[in-house]
Amino acid sequence: MEVKTRLTAEEFFRLYPEESRLELIDGEVYEMPAPTPKHQRIVRKLVSAIGSYVDRNSLGDVYPSPIDVVFSPENVLQPDVVYVSDLSMVKDRIYGSPDLIIEIVSPSSLKRDLTDKMKLYEKHGVKEYWLVFPLEKTIMVYELKDNSYELLSYATEKGKVKSKVLEGFELEVEEVFGGL
């Protein structure tokens, strides 16, 4: 669902209830379908693995969707997983650019995750962007270098991906997709 009138984040929050599955991208409202159980299982596994590492090392916090991330007055997104090292950004919502964002890619979200959101996260300085492809059992990790994303790590079906933002963190792909 696309709304023709451009909104600011302030108007967006006034018009739509907090529990809405909506995003504001360049002032336009986009409705997001409810996630599937498979999608949510992957989110749970990612949050568990990353959250344990973050907690053990006192590195900030990890949040699963839905949680609003306010990047600018025209951009409010609900990434699938968000890692923030600076907890002063976390109030009633997250304000500013998280250190790491993960999107679970579905056929219906492919274009938006690979183009629109990737450009927006790049523009707003998100240091690391992970794309998780359940059908292909693939995880791709991009790091921000000179204001653009470069592939840092990837694995399909077997192997590990690594993070630069979470120094020393590696994740077995089978740990995420096992049993799916």
mmCIF file of C-alpha atoms in Angstrom:
data_model
loop_
_atom_site.group_PDB
_atom_site.id
_atom_site.type_symbol
_atom_site.label_atom_id
_atom_site.label_comp_id
_atom_site.label_asym_id
_atom_site.label_seq_id
_atom_site.Cartn_x
_atom_site.Cartn_y
_atom_site.Cartn_z
ATOM 1 C CA MET A 1 0.000 0.000 0.000
ATOM 2 C CA GLU A 2 1.513 3.289 -1.032
ATOM 3 C CA VAL A 3 0.227 6.636 0.205
ATOM 4 C CA LYS A 4 0.497 9.444 -2.358
ATOM 5 C CA THR A 5 1.017 12.246 0.172
ATOM 6 C CA ARG A 6 4.541 12.521 1.533
ATOM 7 C CA LEU A 7 4.752 12.440 5.306
ATOM 8 C CA THR A 8 7.313 13.378 7.895
ATOM 9 C CA ALA A 9 8.202 10.960 10.681
ATOM 10 C CA GLU A 10 6.235 13.135 13.109
ATOM 11 C CA GLU A 11 3.089 12.912 10.936
ATOM 12 C CA PHE A 12 3.679 9.202 10.358
ATOM 13 C CA PHE A 13 3.745 8.474 14.108
ATOM 14 C CA ARG A 14 0.678 10.618 14.704
ATOM 15 C CA LEU A 15 -1.357 8.899 11.945
ATOM 16 C CA TYR A 16 -0.461 5.243 12.492
ATOM 17 C CA PRO A 17 -0.634 3.123 15.645
ATOM 18 C CA GLU A 18 2.649 2.008 17.222
ATOM 19 C CA GLU A 19 2.054 -1.654 16.395
ATOM 20 C CA SER A 20 1.683 -0.993 12.655
ATOM 21 C CA ARG A 21 3.848 -2.958 10.222
ATOM 22 C CA LEU A 22 4.645 0.134 8.180
ATOM 23 C CA GLU A 23 7.787 1.879 7.002
ATOM 24 C CA LEU A 24 8.332 5.441 5.841
ATOM 25 C CA ILE A 25 10.821 5.636 2.964
ATOM 26 C CA ASP A 26 11.513 9.057 1.461
ATOM 27 C CA GLY A 27 8.207 10.283 2.903
ATOM 28 C CA GLU A 28 6.120 7.448 1.423
ATOM 29 C CA VAL A 29 4.355 4.845 3.563
ATOM 30 C CA TYR A 30 4.844 1.171 2.750
ATOM 31 C CA GLU A 31 2.894 -1.644 4.333
ATOM 32 C CA MET A 32 4.814 -4.789 5.192
ATOM 33 C CA PRO A 33 3.157 -8.207 5.210
ATOM 34 C CA ALA A 34 3.256 -10.252 8.387
ATOM 35 C CA PRO A 35 6.384 -12.405 8.489
ATOM 36 C CA THR A 36 6.192 -16.170 8.010
ATOM 37 C CA PRO A 37 7.113 -18.631 10.772
ATOM 38 C CA LYS A 38 10.310 -19.524 8.817
ATOM 39 C CA HIS A 39 11.261 -15.826 8.683
ATOM 40 C CA GLN A 40 10.663 -15.414 12.408
ATOM 41 C CA ARG A 41 12.640 -18.540 13.237
ATOM 42 C CA ILE A 42 15.635 -17.120 11.347
ATOM 43 C CA VAL A 43 15.236 -13.786 13.161
ATOM 44 C CA ARG A 44 15.128 -15.621 16.500
ATOM 45 C CA LYS A 45 18.315 -17.567 15.707
ATOM 46 C CA LEU A 46 20.167 -14.434 14.581
ATOM 47 C CA VAL A 47 19.079 -12.412 17.614
ATOM 48 C CA SER A 48 20.038 -15.290 19.915
ATOM 49 C CA ALA A 49 23.525 -15.760 18.408
ATOM 50 C CA ILE A 50 24.372 -12.071 18.063
ATOM 51 C CA GLY A 51 22.653 -11.143 21.322
ATOM 52 C CA SER A 52 24.679 -13.711 23.295
ATOM 53 C CA TYR A 53 27.929 -12.346 21.842
ATOM 54 C CA VAL A 54 26.915 -8.734 22.495
ATOM 55 C CA ASP A 55 25.843 -9.516 26.075
ATOM 56 C CA ARG A 56 29.000 -11.535 26.861
ATOM 57 C CA ASN A 57 31.166 -8.668 25.666
ATOM 58 C CA SER A 58 28.994 -5.763 26.935
ATOM 59 C CA LEU A 59 28.761 -4.237 23.448
ATOM 60 C CA GLY A 60 25.315 -2.610 23.422
ATOM 61 C CA ASP A 61 22.050 -4.332 22.471
ATOM 62 C CA VAL A 62 20.282 -6.280 19.721
ATOM 63 C CA TYR A 63 16.623 -5.787 18.786
ATOM 64 C CA PRO A 64 14.296 -7.885 16.614
ATOM 65 C CA SER A 65 11.593 -6.310 14.478
ATOM 66 C CA PRO A 66 9.234 -4.682 14.863
ATOM 67 C CA ILE A 67 11.169 -1.720 16.197
ATOM 68 C CA ASP A 68 11.181 1.698 14.557
ATOM 69 C CA VAL A 69 14.520 3.121 13.486
ATOM 70 C CA VAL A 70 14.229 6.847 12.742
ATOM 71 C CA PHE A 71 16.991 7.727 10.276
ATOM 72 C CA SER A 72 15.683 11.155 9.284
ATOM 73 C CA PRO A 73 12.407 13.116 9.165
ATOM 74 C CA GLU A 74 11.465 11.211 5.953
ATOM 75 C CA ASN A 75 12.782 7.716 6.780
ATOM 76 C CA VAL A 76 11.527 5.342 9.468
ATOM 77 C CA LEU A 77 12.229 1.666 8.919
ATOM 78 C CA GLN A 78 11.695 -1.586 10.794
ATOM 79 C CA PRO A 79 14.689 -3.788 9.972
ATOM 80 C CA ASP A 80 14.442 -7.464 10.916
ATOM 81 C CA VAL A 81 17.414 -7.269 13.319
ATOM 82 C CA VAL A 82 19.179 -4.166 14.647
ATOM 83 C CA TYR A 83 22.419 -3.920 16.642
ATOM 84 C CA VAL A 84 23.264 -0.665 18.424
ATOM 85 C CA SER A 85 26.480 -0.064 20.370
ATOM 86 C CA ASP A 86 25.489 3.447 21.526
ATOM 87 C CA LEU A 87 22.467 2.929 23.771
ATOM 88 C CA SER A 88 21.862 6.688 24.017
ATOM 89 C CA MET A 89 20.218 6.296 20.565
ATOM 90 C CA VAL A 90 17.545 4.053 22.102
ATOM 91 C CA LYS A 91 14.557 5.887 23.535
ATOM 92 C CA ASP A 92 10.912 5.165 22.624
ATOM 93 C CA ARG A 93 12.427 4.234 19.221
ATOM 94 C CA ILE A 94 15.955 4.055 17.849
ATOM 95 C CA TYR A 95 17.093 7.472 16.617
ATOM 96 C CA GLY A 96 20.018 7.569 14.212
ATOM 97 C CA SER A 97 21.986 4.898 12.404
ATOM 98 C CA PRO A 98 22.498 1.530 14.069
ATOM 99 C CA ASP A 99 25.887 -0.153 13.720
ATOM 100 C CA LEU A 100 24.458 -3.260 12.052
ATOM 101 C CA ILE A 101 21.182 -4.082 10.315
ATOM 102 C CA ILE A 102 19.957 -7.454 9.060
ATOM 103 C CA GLU A 103 17.152 -7.967 6.551
ATOM 104 C CA ILE A 104 15.659 -11.389 5.798
ATOM 105 C CA VAL A 105 15.056 -11.337 2.038
ATOM 106 C CA SER A 106 11.868 -12.823 0.606
ATOM 107 C CA PRO A 107 10.769 -12.824 -3.033
ATOM 108 C CA SER A 108 8.372 -9.961 -2.265
ATOM 109 C CA SER A 109 11.057 -7.856 -0.500
ATOM 110 C CA LEU A 110 13.989 -8.558 -2.844
ATOM 111 C CA LYS A 111 13.994 -5.259 -4.755
ATOM 112 C CA ARG A 112 13.380 -3.115 -1.695
ATOM 113 C CA ASP A 113 16.053 -4.881 0.419
ATOM 114 C CA LEU A 114 18.707 -4.935 -2.344
ATOM 115 C CA THR A 115 18.199 -1.433 -3.703
ATOM 116 C CA ASP A 116 16.027 0.991 -1.742
ATOM 117 C CA LYS A 117 17.010 -0.049 1.773
ATOM 118 C CA MET A 118 20.621 -0.754 0.897
ATOM 119 C CA LYS A 119 21.007 2.776 -0.539
ATOM 120 C CA LEU A 120 19.235 4.305 2.440
ATOM 121 C CA TYR A 121 21.374 2.408 4.974
ATOM 122 C CA GLU A 122 24.490 3.366 3.015
ATOM 123 C CA LYS A 123 23.468 7.033 2.900
ATOM 124 C CA HIS A 124 22.813 7.117 6.652
ATOM 125 C CA GLY A 125 26.081 5.416 7.576
ATOM 126 C CA VAL A 126 24.991 1.976 8.804
ATOM 127 C CA LYS A 127 28.410 0.319 9.175
ATOM 128 C CA GLU A 128 27.296 -3.216 8.356
ATOM 129 C CA TYR A 129 24.340 -4.594 6.396
ATOM 130 C CA TRP A 130 23.517 -8.299 6.316
ATOM 131 C CA LEU A 131 21.230 -9.845 3.727
ATOM 132 C CA VAL A 132 19.844 -13.263 4.617
ATOM 133 C CA PHE A 133 18.370 -15.384 1.806
ATOM 134 C CA PRO A 134 16.358 -18.286 3.314
ATOM 135 C CA LEU A 135 15.593 -20.018 -0.010
ATOM 136 C CA GLU A 136 19.277 -20.093 -0.986
ATOM 137 C CA LYS A 137 20.484 -20.600 2.615
ATOM 138 C CA THR A 138 22.891 -17.726 2.058
ATOM 139 C CA ILE A 139 24.093 -14.855 4.233
ATOM 140 C CA MET A 140 25.908 -11.868 2.703
ATOM 141 C CA VAL A 141 27.653 -9.337 4.944
ATOM 142 C CA TYR A 142 28.404 -5.873 3.555
ATOM 143 C CA GLU A 143 30.619 -3.322 5.257
ATOM 144 C CA LEU A 144 30.529 0.410 4.675
ATOM 145 C CA LYS A 145 33.793 1.633 3.135
ATOM 146 C CA ASP A 146 34.163 5.138 1.725
ATOM 147 C CA ASN A 147 30.374 5.670 1.910
ATOM 148 C CA SER A 148 29.480 2.566 -0.092
ATOM 149 C CA TYR A 149 28.931 -1.087 0.716
ATOM 150 C CA GLU A 150 31.503 -3.722 -0.137
ATOM 151 C CA LEU A 151 31.027 -7.440 0.358
ATOM 152 C CA LEU A 152 32.933 -8.447 3.492
ATOM 153 C CA SER A 153 31.826 -12.054 3.936
ATOM 154 C CA TYR A 154 29.323 -14.569 2.626
ATOM 155 C CA ALA A 155 28.468 -18.244 2.908
ATOM 156 C CA THR A 156 25.929 -20.562 1.331
ATOM 157 C CA GLU A 157 24.625 -23.696 3.091
ATOM 158 C CA LYS A 158 27.913 -24.304 4.969
ATOM 159 C CA GLY A 159 30.684 -22.143 6.321
ATOM 160 C CA LYS A 160 30.864 -19.005 8.420
ATOM 161 C CA VAL A 161 30.202 -15.335 7.950
ATOM 162 C CA LYS A 162 32.085 -12.776 9.982
ATOM 163 C CA SER A 163 31.433 -9.274 11.214
ATOM 164 C CA LYS A 164 33.812 -6.356 11.421
ATOM 165 C CA VAL A 165 31.463 -4.275 13.587
ATOM 166 C CA LEU A 166 31.307 -7.119 16.121
ATOM 167 C CA GLU A 167 35.042 -7.808 16.171
ATOM 168 C CA GLY A 168 35.696 -11.540 16.513
ATOM 169 C CA PHE A 169 32.080 -12.600 15.892
ATOM 170 C CA GLU A 170 31.558 -15.412 13.387
ATOM 171 C CA LEU A 171 28.353 -17.258 12.619
ATOM 172 C CA GLU A 172 27.919 -20.729 11.148
ATOM 173 C CA VAL A 173 25.351 -20.554 8.356
ATOM 174 C CA GLU A 174 24.067 -24.013 9.344
ATOM 175 C CA GLU A 175 23.264 -22.582 12.784
ATOM 176 C CA VAL A 176 20.810 -20.173 11.124
ATOM 177 C CA PHE A 177 19.303 -22.463 8.490
ATOM 178 C CA GLY A 178 19.561 -25.843 10.240
ATOM 179 C CA GLY A 179 16.210 -27.592 10.322
ATOM 180 C CA LEU A 180 14.612 -25.354 7.678
#
